[in-house]
Amino acid sequence: MSTLADALLSAPERRALERFARELERELGNSLRGAWLYGSRARGERTGPESDVDLLVITDRARRRDRVQEMLDQAADAEGANRFFFSIQVYDLDWLAERRGVEAFFVKEVDRDRIVLAGDPEGLPGARAPAPELQPGEMRPRTKELLEEARERIDFARLGVGADVGTPVVSIAYYAALDAARAALSEEDRHTRSHKGTWGLFRETFVVTGRFDARLHAAAHAVQKKREYADYAPVRYTPEEARNIVETCERFVAAVEAMLGVEPE
């Protein structure tokens, strides 16, 4: 089994994760069921600036996500790592049981890539879930979930634009489009591990086959670079620039919904 020494991490990032794991075990005690590094960094692959340090934490009962996030931020700051490169998901056993029964792709991905930070090396998430049973014409649960997340992000980004917020809404709008792209692929039972892979597979699956507008796909994909500038570079967008980006992403989300047969609200 791989260890942190095998992961693609800077020295400060590695120390931050070690500190974070110690603090998790100290504060959560027996409530902590496990913490894992997964994704491209765990595989030793960094595909670009968008390759975050992906973490999953599971507890035996509901815990305040904000506190776990605070512990991670403190560990990153203490070790001189950039806290914004860490992306953490905190869930409980009920969530894991539901995820296994609804759609196993995510927990299978964690199982495949994971490096154990805390907990039993052979324990959770242990994804041995059957494929969901769908009725003819029924949408996959994961597809519904991603579409809901995309719509929520777009609505939130629009609120930001309405308040004349610039740079912060660019990232929110981009992730809305990415969620929509992943939703469309989910409905085809196709999945990728990276942002780049998602946009490429979407093009192959829907644009090349004539099911989706090539120009709209290209415009939404182009927001990926703008999102990287917004999150990682000293680039600032005016409210008007942000508005145009949000509108592009909103058109993309709406077009995906239409392609999948979702009735507009």
Coordinates of C-alpha atoms in Angstrom, one line a residue:
M1 CA 0.0 0.0 0.0
S2 CA 1.3 3.5 -0.9
T3 CA 2.3 5.9 1.8
L4 CA 2.7 9.7 1.9
A5 CA 6.3 9.2 0.8
D6 CA 4.9 7.9 -2.5
A7 CA 2.5 10.8 -3.1
L8 CA 3.2 13.8 -5.2
L9 CA 3.5 16.4 -2.4
S10 CA 5.8 19.2 -1.5
A11 CA 7.6 18.9 1.8
P12 CA 5.4 21.4 3.5
E13 CA 2.2 19.7 2.2
R14 CA 3.5 16.3 3.5
R15 CA 4.3 17.7 6.9
A16 CA 0.9 19.5 7.0
L17 CA -0.9 16.2 6.3
E18 CA 1.1 14.4 9.0
R19 CA 0.2 17.2 11.5
F20 CA -3.4 17.2 10.4
A21 CA -3.7 13.4 11.0
R22 CA -2.3 13.7 14.5
E23 CA -4.7 16.5 15.3
L24 CA -7.6 14.5 14.0
E25 CA -6.8 11.5 16.1
R26 CA -6.2 13.6 19.2
E27 CA -9.4 15.6 18.9
L28 CA -11.9 13.2 17.4
G29 CA -10.6 10.0 19.1
N30 CA -12.7 7.0 18.6
S31 CA -15.2 9.0 16.6
L32 CA -12.7 9.2 13.7
R33 CA -13.1 6.2 11.4
G34 CA -10.5 7.2 8.9
A35 CA -8.8 9.9 6.8
W36 CA -7.4 9.3 3.3
L37 CA -5.5 11.1 0.6
Y38 CA -6.9 10.2 -2.8
G39 CA -6.9 11.5 -6.4
S40 CA -4.1 12.6 -8.6
R41 CA -1.7 13.5 -5.8
A42 CA -2.1 10.1 -4.2
R43 CA -1.4 8.5 -7.6
G44 CA 1.8 10.6 -8.1
E45 CA 0.3 12.6 -10.9
R46 CA -0.2 16.3 -11.0
T47 CA -2.0 17.3 -14.1
G48 CA -1.9 21.0 -13.6
P49 CA -2.6 23.9 -11.2
E50 CA -6.1 22.4 -10.7
S51 CA -4.7 19.3 -9.0
D52 CA -5.7 19.8 -5.4
V53 CA -4.7 17.7 -2.5
D54 CA -7.9 15.7 -2.2
L55 CA -8.8 14.4 1.3
L56 CA -11.7 12.3 2.7
V57 CA -12.5 12.1 6.4
I58 CA -15.2 9.7 7.7
T59 CA -16.5 9.8 11.3
D60 CA -19.0 7.5 13.1
R61 CA -21.5 10.4 13.6
A62 CA -22.1 13.8 12.3
R63 CA -19.3 16.3 13.0
R64 CA -19.0 20.0 12.3
R65 CA -17.2 20.1 8.9
D66 CA -16.1 23.6 9.7
R67 CA -14.0 22.4 12.7
V68 CA -12.2 19.8 10.6
Q69 CA -11.6 22.3 7.9
E70 CA -10.2 24.7 10.5
M71 CA -7.8 21.9 11.7
L72 CA -6.6 21.4 8.2
D73 CA -6.0 25.1 7.6
Q74 CA -4.1 25.4 10.9
A75 CA -1.9 22.4 9.9
A76 CA -1.2 23.9 6.5
D77 CA -0.4 27.3 7.9
A78 CA 1.9 25.9 10.6
E79 CA 3.9 23.9 8.1
G80 CA 4.1 26.7 5.4
A81 CA 1.8 25.0 2.9
N82 CA -0.8 26.8 0.8
R83 CA -4.1 26.0 2.4
F84 CA -6.0 26.7 -0.8
F85 CA -4.4 23.6 -2.5
F86 CA -6.2 21.3 0.0
S87 CA -9.7 20.1 -0.8
I88 CA -11.4 18.1 2.0
Q89 CA -14.7 16.2 2.2
V90 CA -16.0 15.3 5.7
Y91 CA -18.8 12.8 6.0
D92 CA -20.2 10.3 8.5
L93 CA -21.0 6.6 8.2
D94 CA -24.6 7.2 7.1
W95 CA -23.3 9.1 4.1
L96 CA -20.9 6.3 3.2
A97 CA -23.6 3.7 3.5
E98 CA -25.9 5.8 1.2
R99 CA -23.1 6.4 -1.3
R100 CA -22.3 2.7 -1.5
G101 CA -26.0 2.0 -2.2
V102 CA -26.6 4.8 -4.6
E103 CA -23.5 5.0 -6.8
A104 CA -20.1 3.6 -6.0
F105 CA -17.9 5.4 -8.4
F106 CA -16.6 7.9 -5.8
V107 CA -15.8 5.4 -3.1
K108 CA -14.2 3.1 -5.6
E109 CA -12.0 5.9 -6.7
V110 CA -10.9 6.5 -3.1
D111 CA -10.3 2.8 -2.6
R112 CA -8.2 2.6 -5.8
D113 CA -6.0 5.6 -5.0
R114 CA -6.1 6.0 -1.2
I115 CA -3.2 6.7 1.1
V116 CA -4.2 6.2 4.7
L117 CA -3.6 9.2 7.0
A118 CA -5.5 7.8 9.9
G119 CA -7.6 4.7 10.8
D120 CA -7.5 1.1 9.8
P121 CA -5.4 0.6 6.6
E122 CA -7.8 -2.2 5.4
G123 CA -11.0 -0.6 6.7
L124 CA -13.3 2.0 5.2
P125 CA -14.4 3.0 2.6
G126 CA -14.4 -0.6 1.3
A127 CA -16.6 0.1 -1.7
R128 CA -18.3 -3.2 -2.7
A129 CA -21.5 -1.7 -3.8
P130 CA -23.9 -3.1 -6.4
A131 CA -24.8 -0.9 -9.4
P132 CA -28.0 1.1 -8.8
E133 CA -31.1 -0.5 -10.2
L134 CA -32.8 1.9 -12.6
Q135 CA -36.2 1.8 -14.2
P136 CA -36.4 2.6 -17.9
G137 CA -36.0 6.3 -18.5
E138 CA -34.9 6.9 -14.9
M139 CA -32.0 9.2 -14.3
R140 CA -29.0 8.0 -12.3
P141 CA -28.9 9.2 -8.7
R142 CA -25.4 10.6 -9.2
T143 CA -26.5 12.5 -12.3
K144 CA -29.3 14.1 -10.3
E145 CA -27.0 15.0 -7.5
L146 CA -24.4 16.7 -9.8
L147 CA -27.1 18.6 -11.7
E148 CA -28.5 19.9 -8.4
E149 CA -25.0 21.0 -7.3
A150 CA -24.4 22.7 -10.7
R151 CA -27.7 24.6 -10.4
E152 CA -27.0 25.6 -6.8
R153 CA -23.5 26.9 -7.7
I154 CA -24.9 28.9 -10.7
D155 CA -27.6 30.5 -8.5
F156 CA -24.9 31.4 -5.9
A157 CA -22.7 32.9 -8.6
R158 CA -25.5 35.0 -10.0
L159 CA -26.1 36.4 -6.5
G160 CA -22.4 37.4 -6.4
V161 CA -22.6 39.0 -9.8
G162 CA -25.7 40.9 -8.6
A163 CA -23.7 42.2 -5.7
D164 CA -21.0 43.4 -8.1
V165 CA -18.6 40.7 -6.9
G166 CA -15.9 39.9 -9.5
T167 CA -13.1 37.4 -9.0
P168 CA -14.6 35.0 -6.4
V169 CA -17.6 34.1 -8.5
V170 CA -15.4 32.9 -11.4
S171 CA -14.4 29.8 -9.6
I172 CA -18.0 29.1 -8.4
A173 CA -19.3 29.4 -12.0
Y174 CA -16.6 27.2 -13.4
Y175 CA -17.4 24.4 -10.9
A176 CA -21.0 24.6 -11.8
A177 CA -20.1 24.0 -15.5
L178 CA -17.8 21.1 -14.4
D179 CA -20.6 19.6 -12.3
A180 CA -22.9 19.7 -15.3
A181 CA -20.3 18.1 -17.6
R182 CA -19.8 15.3 -15.0
A183 CA -23.5 14.9 -14.7
A184 CA -23.9 14.3 -18.4
L185 CA -21.0 11.8 -18.4
S186 CA -22.5 10.1 -15.3
E187 CA -25.7 9.4 -17.2
E188 CA -23.6 7.6 -19.8
D189 CA -21.8 5.7 -17.0
R190 CA -18.5 7.4 -18.0
H191 CA -16.2 8.9 -15.5
T192 CA -12.8 10.6 -15.4
R193 CA -10.4 11.6 -12.6
S194 CA -9.3 15.1 -13.8
H195 CA -10.8 18.4 -15.0
K196 CA -9.0 18.0 -18.3
G197 CA -10.2 14.5 -18.7
T198 CA -13.8 15.6 -18.0
W199 CA -13.8 18.2 -20.7
G200 CA -12.1 15.9 -23.2
L201 CA -14.4 13.0 -22.5
F202 CA -17.5 15.3 -22.7
R203 CA -16.3 16.5 -26.1
E204 CA -15.8 12.9 -27.3
T205 CA -19.1 11.7 -26.0
F206 CA -21.4 14.6 -26.9
V207 CA -19.8 17.2 -29.2
V208 CA -18.2 14.8 -31.7
T209 CA -21.4 12.8 -31.9
G210 CA -23.4 16.0 -32.6
R211 CA -25.4 15.9 -29.4
F212 CA -24.0 19.1 -28.0
D213 CA -23.0 22.5 -29.4
A214 CA -19.2 22.7 -30.0
R215 CA -18.9 26.4 -29.5
L216 CA -20.7 26.3 -26.1
H217 CA -18.5 23.4 -25.0
A218 CA -15.4 25.3 -26.0
A219 CA -16.5 28.5 -24.2
A220 CA -17.2 26.6 -21.0
H221 CA -14.0 24.7 -21.2
A222 CA -12.1 28.0 -21.6
V223 CA -13.3 29.1 -18.2
Q224 CA -11.1 26.4 -16.7
K225 CA -8.0 28.6 -17.3
K226 CA -9.8 31.7 -16.0
R227 CA -10.7 29.8 -12.9
E228 CA -7.0 28.8 -12.4
Y229 CA -6.1 32.5 -12.7
A230 CA -8.8 33.5 -10.2
D231 CA -7.8 30.8 -7.6
Y232 CA -4.0 30.6 -8.0
A233 CA -2.7 33.7 -9.7
P234 CA -2.8 37.4 -8.8
V235 CA -5.5 38.0 -11.5
R236 CA -8.6 40.0 -10.6
Y237 CA -11.8 40.1 -12.7
T238 CA -14.1 43.1 -12.8
P239 CA -17.8 42.5 -12.1
E240 CA -18.6 42.8 -15.8
E241 CA -15.9 40.2 -16.7
A242 CA -17.3 37.9 -14.0
R243 CA -20.8 38.5 -15.3
N244 CA -19.9 37.3 -18.8
I245 CA -18.2 34.2 -17.4
V246 CA -21.1 33.3 -15.2
E247 CA -23.5 33.8 -18.1
T248 CA -21.4 31.4 -20.2
C249 CA -21.4 28.8 -17.5
E250 CA -25.1 29.2 -16.9
R251 CA -25.8 28.6 -20.6
F252 CA -23.7 25.5 -20.5
V253 CA -25.5 24.2 -17.4
A254 CA -28.9 24.9 -19.0
A255 CA -27.9 23.2 -22.3
V256 CA -26.8 20.1 -20.4
E257 CA -30.1 20.0 -18.5
A258 CA -32.0 20.3 -21.8
M259 CA -29.9 17.5 -23.3
L260 CA -30.7 15.2 -20.4
G261 CA -34.4 16.1 -20.5
V262 CA -34.6 18.2 -17.3
E263 CA -37.6 20.4 -17.3
P264 CA -36.7 24.1 -16.7
E265 CA -38.0 25.4 -13.4

